[in-house]
């Protein structure tokens, strides 16, 4: 039973810290910061055994870390937690980012420190809980638990127009999540038809749904997740929320909260409703590619650095969605890796923007120019993170984007496979995927354009504003906060295999389980020629195998 | 006979407490502090709560009075006991909020506590009533006490106006109720709910007269539970009445009204042709009322700046959600589906609603100490800085009313929607979606309260006039903590409310329950094993 309640501990520890903080007097701000950081670091340390004890050969939830305890027996809901290759890295990203955020907001959050720390810790519990819950009611509970702290983070410590931003954020999120709740209740009642009704993920996977039911339920779930991602055209809350949020809010929003949407799709929407996923695939595919290009173009037009980074998130998350839709081993692994990459590089970008904002109290690109001369260390770090965001080889961004794009091209091939009688069968899905992959690739170029032009205008050229001449470079604390993020940019970039290996078994299982139904719904032409486009090759994502088959 | 007195011990305790308060009021010197009476009354409520708890465990699901002591005018079942518990809990906490609030409003009179006790008594009898006259008398006991309480600040024209409005419209509703009772009596020749049910089901009743009576009864109850379009009095009365009274009437009247309405409709008009067969079946009426109440309540609440007025419209919206619970088809009593017992969702939702409203009105009382009925945004802007505990309780209350997880309100919505979806094969899926869309709308105004309390600064000209009152803080704190407890660990409460639901299914079936058993039978008759339900 070693480590069996480790997940429970990891999930609840931040909440314990938050409760403890409620009893510390309001004035002792140093104590608040210290307790908050301690609990966040402790949670991170506790989550490390999850990685070291992770058995990469197990497909599905790790048996060693399974937690199952009674909760609401009357309703068939229980405290069920689990971790697998899909959630592992996002969980670690969450526990890794939270202490960085807490320590990093030392100088930016100076009022109501206690409330801030409590909100961050409760938020961490919500995020971790949503990532490990394998009971749908429990998942929903944690899912909504993230809402209120985020609402307070933007609303109390946010910018001038924070009120409008919070309302927009909350209404968008609640519309999605309440419809998802109706879907969850529907599934719960369905499980009651064959036995005791239950919210358990395993029990819900067992039920058979008609195609119509799948489509409606998928719509309810996917709406909640796509708003969170955010998929174009549900993204309009994001730039507002990001610009108004304090640095800490932006980092946690970009770093983890957005991943909840893509994670939810992978964990719930896809395995539960594969047929509907197939039916909706063309729509999601087109919308995510629109998101990639549109996000990049709008980012290019921004005069506010933070807004630019916010729109770049829309573009980057479009890549993640593309990987999920392509649904082969390589693309899905790339999508998960890219979720982590985006959390690290965009988190770092927001931290850097926050650092310069604290000095100049402006984020307008036109207010800067030439600060490379006055802040050399800052400039170096910023450019490294920029390179990671663009996806320069050697940085983490390259590994993720390359896997996603090669996976999506792989999904498009063979364009017109040969049938048994020698005729060529044309597949509309393959054509669409090919065109969309090509357009998505241009998004990488666009990413370089908007990021580099911003870097040029902010850091190089002559200093036009007097205030920029005497900017202080990064302090030791700020450098230390950023150092781990920079380190991971290179570690993931240089050794991506170390990060994809633990995912492989779980991702392969997911693809093997769901791909046939998805493919039948979206790509019947190729599906009917089964042996040629073998399912297993997609699952493992090995292009070599496909070549051999041809 | 003595056994029967034991069975109504909660009612007796509350009556005695009311009388004691009244007597003390006569002998206590004028102008002295009467707050200690609140503790006495609360103690009475607590004792009555204990008596309910004891009866709950002693009584099996189908308990009945054996002799003719009350001439079959009361039904003692888990449904009634559970709602009595909810009413007593609300009364207990609301009484505690009044201790220092009334002196601050210069209305510290002993009658206040007597009236609270009497109206609680009326409410408790309402949910137990087994014939229409008992129901009417109980309703009047409750209403008249509340009319007086609403105008308890005698020197405030605002408060008096609200009492007057409530009284006139309430009397009108009572007249309609009597009209409904007379028509039903005319159609069936009896006032006993069970015999009405038998006559209606057996086809002995004059169906047009009975239908007319049914519609009148629903209209009258629609007024009491503040269902749109009979809600016009609600905002003015909620705003004008003293906050401690509003808190009590918001929760008590609603619990009593819904309990009585559920029992009445199921017992008297449970027959299929009245339920969903004819053109004016009560299911159709309830659906219409539910949709109008939800939409009207939520839309009008959006524009409210005053906390009490906003809560009034939110009460109308919650009436809409609660009405949905009446549409659940009673499950067979084999206890197969936990979420499929009519009344289970109703009871749990009422419990959650009671706790949230007590906390919210408690905070409204605490910040409304400036004399006028002032619960506008300025009255509590920046409350988080001044008093974090009250602000936190207010937040919990708002989140519970909105139905965010970890609060009892979420579990209430979950059981309610789950019940409705699982009964009748998803026939009311559209209604659940309407309710969900309404919940989204309500997020705007509930969260605005949180925003004002946390994100605005205290107004410089009019700083918060905070009432220093330990009992109030205890009441608000207990309500907030219970909201969280029932939101995180709802297992026991759900089991209990499910059991209450089963007992209603049983006692409202005129064919199986309430037959005039001979005096030789034991005091309590049991037909359903409680374990069936408890261990589901």
mmCIF file of C-alpha atoms in Angstrom, chain B residues 184-356:
data_model
loop_
_atom_site.group_PDB
_atom_site.id
_atom_site.type_symbol
_atom_site.label_atom_id
_atom_site.label_comp_id
_atom_site.label_asym_id
_atom_site.label_seq_id
_atom_site.Cartn_x
_atom_site.Cartn_y
_atom_site.Cartn_z
ATOM 1 C CA UNK B 184 -62.993 20.744 -3.234
ATOM 2 C CA UNK B 185 -65.323 20.080 -0.339
ATOM 3 C CA UNK B 186 -68.309 20.613 -2.614
ATOM 4 C CA UNK B 187 -66.915 18.215 -5.170
ATOM 5 C CA UNK B 188 -65.994 15.447 -2.769
ATOM 6 C CA UNK B 189 -67.983 16.018 0.397
ATOM 7 C CA UNK B 190 -64.999 15.781 2.717
ATOM 8 C CA UNK B 191 -62.127 17.886 3.990
ATOM 9 C CA UNK B 192 -59.793 15.006 4.801
ATOM 10 C CA UNK B 193 -57.018 14.927 2.234
ATOM 11 C CA UNK B 194 -56.979 11.181 2.145
ATOM 12 C CA UNK B 195 -60.708 10.905 1.486
ATOM 13 C CA UNK B 196 -60.524 13.607 -1.139
ATOM 14 C CA UNK B 197 -57.789 11.575 -2.777
ATOM 15 C CA UNK B 198 -59.884 8.421 -2.650
ATOM 16 C CA UNK B 199 -62.933 10.199 -4.048
ATOM 17 C CA UNK B 200 -60.930 11.832 -6.813
ATOM 18 C CA UNK B 201 -59.158 8.615 -7.743
ATOM 19 C CA UNK B 202 -62.339 6.570 -7.557
ATOM 20 C CA UNK B 203 -64.215 8.927 -9.859
ATOM 21 C CA UNK B 204 -66.755 9.802 -7.148
ATOM 22 C CA UNK B 205 -65.873 13.475 -7.266
ATOM 23 C CA UNK B 206 -67.502 16.059 -9.454
ATOM 24 C CA UNK B 207 -64.434 16.473 -11.628
ATOM 25 C CA UNK B 208 -64.996 20.021 -12.887
ATOM 26 C CA UNK B 209 -65.641 21.361 -9.411
ATOM 27 C CA UNK B 210 -62.639 19.474 -8.062
ATOM 28 C CA UNK B 211 -60.420 20.783 -10.840
ATOM 29 C CA UNK B 212 -61.549 24.314 -10.133
ATOM 30 C CA UNK B 213 -60.811 23.803 -6.465
ATOM 31 C CA UNK B 214 -57.370 22.447 -7.347
ATOM 32 C CA UNK B 215 -56.502 25.464 -9.475
ATOM 33 C CA UNK B 216 -57.617 27.828 -6.694
ATOM 34 C CA UNK B 217 -55.470 25.954 -4.172
ATOM 35 C CA UNK B 218 -52.428 26.150 -6.440
ATOM 36 C CA UNK B 219 -52.969 29.878 -6.946
ATOM 37 C CA UNK B 220 -53.227 30.486 -3.215
ATOM 38 C CA UNK B 221 -50.069 28.505 -2.547
ATOM 39 C CA UNK B 222 -48.388 30.225 -5.456
ATOM 40 C CA UNK B 223 -48.850 33.439 -3.520
ATOM 41 C CA UNK B 224 -47.395 32.049 -0.304
ATOM 42 C CA UNK B 225 -44.329 30.522 -1.924
ATOM 43 C CA UNK B 226 -43.779 33.620 -4.082
ATOM 44 C CA UNK B 227 -44.202 31.964 -7.460
ATOM 45 C CA UNK B 228 -44.491 34.277 -10.434
ATOM 46 C CA UNK B 229 -46.980 35.645 -11.486
ATOM 47 C CA UNK B 230 -48.227 35.813 -7.874
ATOM 48 C CA UNK B 231 -44.998 37.328 -6.609
ATOM 49 C CA UNK B 232 -45.762 41.050 -6.748
ATOM 50 C CA UNK B 233 -45.649 41.486 -2.973
ATOM 51 C CA UNK B 234 -42.281 39.803 -2.501
ATOM 52 C CA UNK B 235 -39.716 42.531 -3.272
ATOM 53 C CA UNK B 236 -41.506 45.245 -1.306
ATOM 54 C CA UNK B 237 -42.129 43.077 1.720
ATOM 55 C CA UNK B 238 -38.630 41.586 1.739
ATOM 56 C CA UNK B 239 -37.105 45.020 1.489
ATOM 57 C CA UNK B 240 -39.380 46.759 3.971
ATOM 58 C CA UNK B 241 -39.489 44.180 6.732
ATOM 59 C CA UNK B 242 -36.679 44.147 9.323
ATOM 60 C CA UNK B 243 -33.807 41.993 8.008
ATOM 61 C CA UNK B 244 -34.089 39.427 10.796
ATOM 62 C CA UNK B 245 -37.778 38.945 9.949
ATOM 63 C CA UNK B 246 -37.116 38.712 6.225
ATOM 64 C CA UNK B 247 -34.536 36.037 6.850
ATOM 65 C CA UNK B 248 -37.054 34.024 8.819
ATOM 66 C CA UNK B 249 -39.968 34.484 6.455
ATOM 67 C CA UNK B 250 -37.884 33.815 3.366
ATOM 68 C CA UNK B 251 -36.960 30.375 4.583
ATOM 69 C CA UNK B 252 -39.816 29.343 6.868
ATOM 70 C CA UNK B 253 -42.757 30.315 4.690
ATOM 71 C CA UNK B 254 -41.146 28.694 1.688
ATOM 72 C CA UNK B 255 -40.409 25.416 3.456
ATOM 73 C CA UNK B 256 -43.904 25.267 4.945
ATOM 74 C CA UNK B 257 -45.611 26.261 1.703
ATOM 75 C CA UNK B 258 -43.733 23.713 -0.364
ATOM 76 C CA UNK B 259 -44.237 20.951 2.189
ATOM 77 C CA UNK B 260 -47.974 21.544 2.350
ATOM 78 C CA UNK B 261 -48.316 21.965 -1.407
ATOM 79 C CA UNK B 262 -46.452 18.737 -2.138
ATOM 80 C CA UNK B 263 -48.533 16.783 0.326
ATOM 81 C CA UNK B 264 -51.775 18.358 -0.858
ATOM 82 C CA UNK B 265 -51.193 17.768 -4.557
ATOM 83 C CA UNK B 266 -49.959 14.218 -4.138
ATOM 84 C CA UNK B 267 -52.586 13.103 -1.647
ATOM 85 C CA UNK B 268 -55.646 14.834 -3.057
ATOM 86 C CA UNK B 269 -54.864 15.079 -6.725
ATOM 87 C CA UNK B 270 -52.395 12.256 -7.243
ATOM 88 C CA UNK B 271 -54.765 10.564 -9.682
ATOM 89 C CA UNK B 272 -53.344 10.508 -13.213
ATOM 90 C CA UNK B 273 -56.129 12.525 -14.845
ATOM 91 C CA UNK B 274 -55.509 15.404 -12.464
ATOM 92 C CA UNK B 275 -51.771 15.025 -12.538
ATOM 93 C CA UNK B 276 -51.167 15.049 -16.261
ATOM 94 C CA UNK B 277 -54.330 13.855 -17.946
ATOM 95 C CA UNK B 278 -56.707 16.762 -18.336
ATOM 96 C CA UNK B 279 -56.226 20.109 -20.021
ATOM 97 C CA UNK B 280 -55.584 21.897 -16.721
ATOM 98 C CA UNK B 281 -53.583 19.163 -15.023
ATOM 99 C CA UNK B 282 -51.465 20.348 -12.150
ATOM 100 C CA UNK B 283 -48.231 19.228 -13.758
ATOM 101 C CA UNK B 284 -48.878 21.667 -16.593
ATOM 102 C CA UNK B 285 -49.670 24.454 -14.126
ATOM 103 C CA UNK B 286 -46.545 23.727 -12.091
ATOM 104 C CA UNK B 287 -44.356 23.690 -15.209
ATOM 105 C CA UNK B 288 -45.744 27.072 -16.266
ATOM 106 C CA UNK B 289 -45.264 28.550 -12.797
ATOM 107 C CA UNK B 290 -41.754 27.115 -12.577
ATOM 108 C CA UNK B 291 -40.611 28.557 -15.895
ATOM 109 C CA UNK B 292 -42.158 31.974 -15.271
ATOM 110 C CA UNK B 293 -40.762 32.137 -11.736
ATOM 111 C CA UNK B 294 -37.232 31.191 -12.764
ATOM 112 C CA UNK B 295 -37.087 33.581 -15.682
ATOM 113 C CA UNK B 296 -38.879 36.502 -14.035
ATOM 114 C CA UNK B 297 -36.984 36.157 -10.762
ATOM 115 C CA UNK B 298 -33.569 35.954 -12.370
ATOM 116 C CA UNK B 299 -34.116 38.675 -14.930
ATOM 117 C CA UNK B 300 -35.450 41.144 -12.400
ATOM 118 C CA UNK B 301 -32.752 40.326 -9.881
ATOM 119 C CA UNK B 302 -30.149 41.397 -12.435
ATOM 120 C CA UNK B 303 -31.055 45.051 -12.025
ATOM 121 C CA UNK B 304 -31.218 45.153 -8.209
ATOM 122 C CA UNK B 305 -28.702 47.154 -6.241
ATOM 123 C CA UNK B 306 -30.228 46.496 -2.833
ATOM 124 C CA UNK B 307 -29.140 43.232 -1.226
ATOM 125 C CA UNK B 308 -32.524 42.513 0.351
ATOM 126 C CA UNK B 309 -34.435 43.302 -2.818
ATOM 127 C CA UNK B 310 -32.055 41.176 -4.857
ATOM 128 C CA UNK B 311 -32.596 38.299 -2.447
ATOM 129 C CA UNK B 312 -36.358 38.742 -2.865
ATOM 130 C CA UNK B 313 -36.103 38.223 -6.606
ATOM 131 C CA UNK B 314 -33.663 35.388 -6.032
ATOM 132 C CA UNK B 315 -36.311 33.842 -3.747
ATOM 133 C CA UNK B 316 -38.752 33.956 -6.671
ATOM 134 C CA UNK B 317 -36.193 32.265 -8.910
ATOM 135 C CA UNK B 318 -35.569 29.568 -6.317
ATOM 136 C CA UNK B 319 -39.312 28.973 -6.086
ATOM 137 C CA UNK B 320 -39.036 28.141 -9.768
ATOM 138 C CA UNK B 321 -36.281 25.585 -9.177
ATOM 139 C CA UNK B 322 -38.139 24.098 -6.223
ATOM 140 C CA UNK B 323 -41.374 23.768 -8.187
ATOM 141 C CA UNK B 324 -39.486 21.440 -10.506
ATOM 142 C CA UNK B 325 -39.164 19.017 -7.602
ATOM 143 C CA UNK B 326 -42.939 18.576 -7.581
ATOM 144 C CA UNK B 327 -42.831 17.184 -11.106
ATOM 145 C CA UNK B 328 -40.821 14.134 -10.116
ATOM 146 C CA UNK B 329 -42.902 11.007 -10.477
ATOM 147 C CA UNK B 330 -42.878 9.143 -7.176
ATOM 148 C CA UNK B 331 -40.650 6.134 -7.400
ATOM 149 C CA UNK B 332 -41.895 2.781 -6.379
ATOM 150 C CA UNK B 333 -40.993 2.397 -2.762
ATOM 151 C CA UNK B 334 -38.495 -0.394 -3.362
ATOM 152 C CA UNK B 335 -35.760 2.179 -3.053
ATOM 153 C CA UNK B 336 -33.972 1.289 -6.264
ATOM 154 C CA UNK B 337 -32.774 4.696 -7.304
ATOM 155 C CA UNK B 338 -31.420 6.990 -4.683
ATOM 156 C CA UNK B 339 -32.182 10.133 -6.610
ATOM 157 C CA UNK B 340 -35.631 9.084 -7.622
ATOM 158 C CA UNK B 341 -37.675 9.660 -4.525
ATOM 159 C CA UNK B 342 -39.979 12.605 -4.753
ATOM 160 C CA UNK B 343 -39.431 14.919 -1.866
ATOM 161 C CA UNK B 344 -35.801 13.943 -1.380
ATOM 162 C CA UNK B 345 -34.564 16.713 -3.640
ATOM 163 C CA UNK B 346 -37.183 19.083 -2.286
ATOM 164 C CA UNK B 347 -36.135 18.592 1.324
ATOM 165 C CA UNK B 348 -32.422 18.831 0.656
ATOM 166 C CA UNK B 349 -32.835 21.875 -1.531
ATOM 167 C CA UNK B 350 -34.943 23.584 1.128
ATOM 168 C CA UNK B 351 -32.270 22.833 3.700
ATOM 169 C CA UNK B 352 -29.560 24.343 1.508
ATOM 170 C CA UNK B 353 -31.755 27.324 0.691
ATOM 171 C CA UNK B 354 -32.546 27.908 4.359
ATOM 172 C CA UNK B 355 -28.912 27.946 5.415
ATOM 173 C CA UNK B 356 -27.830 30.244 2.601
#
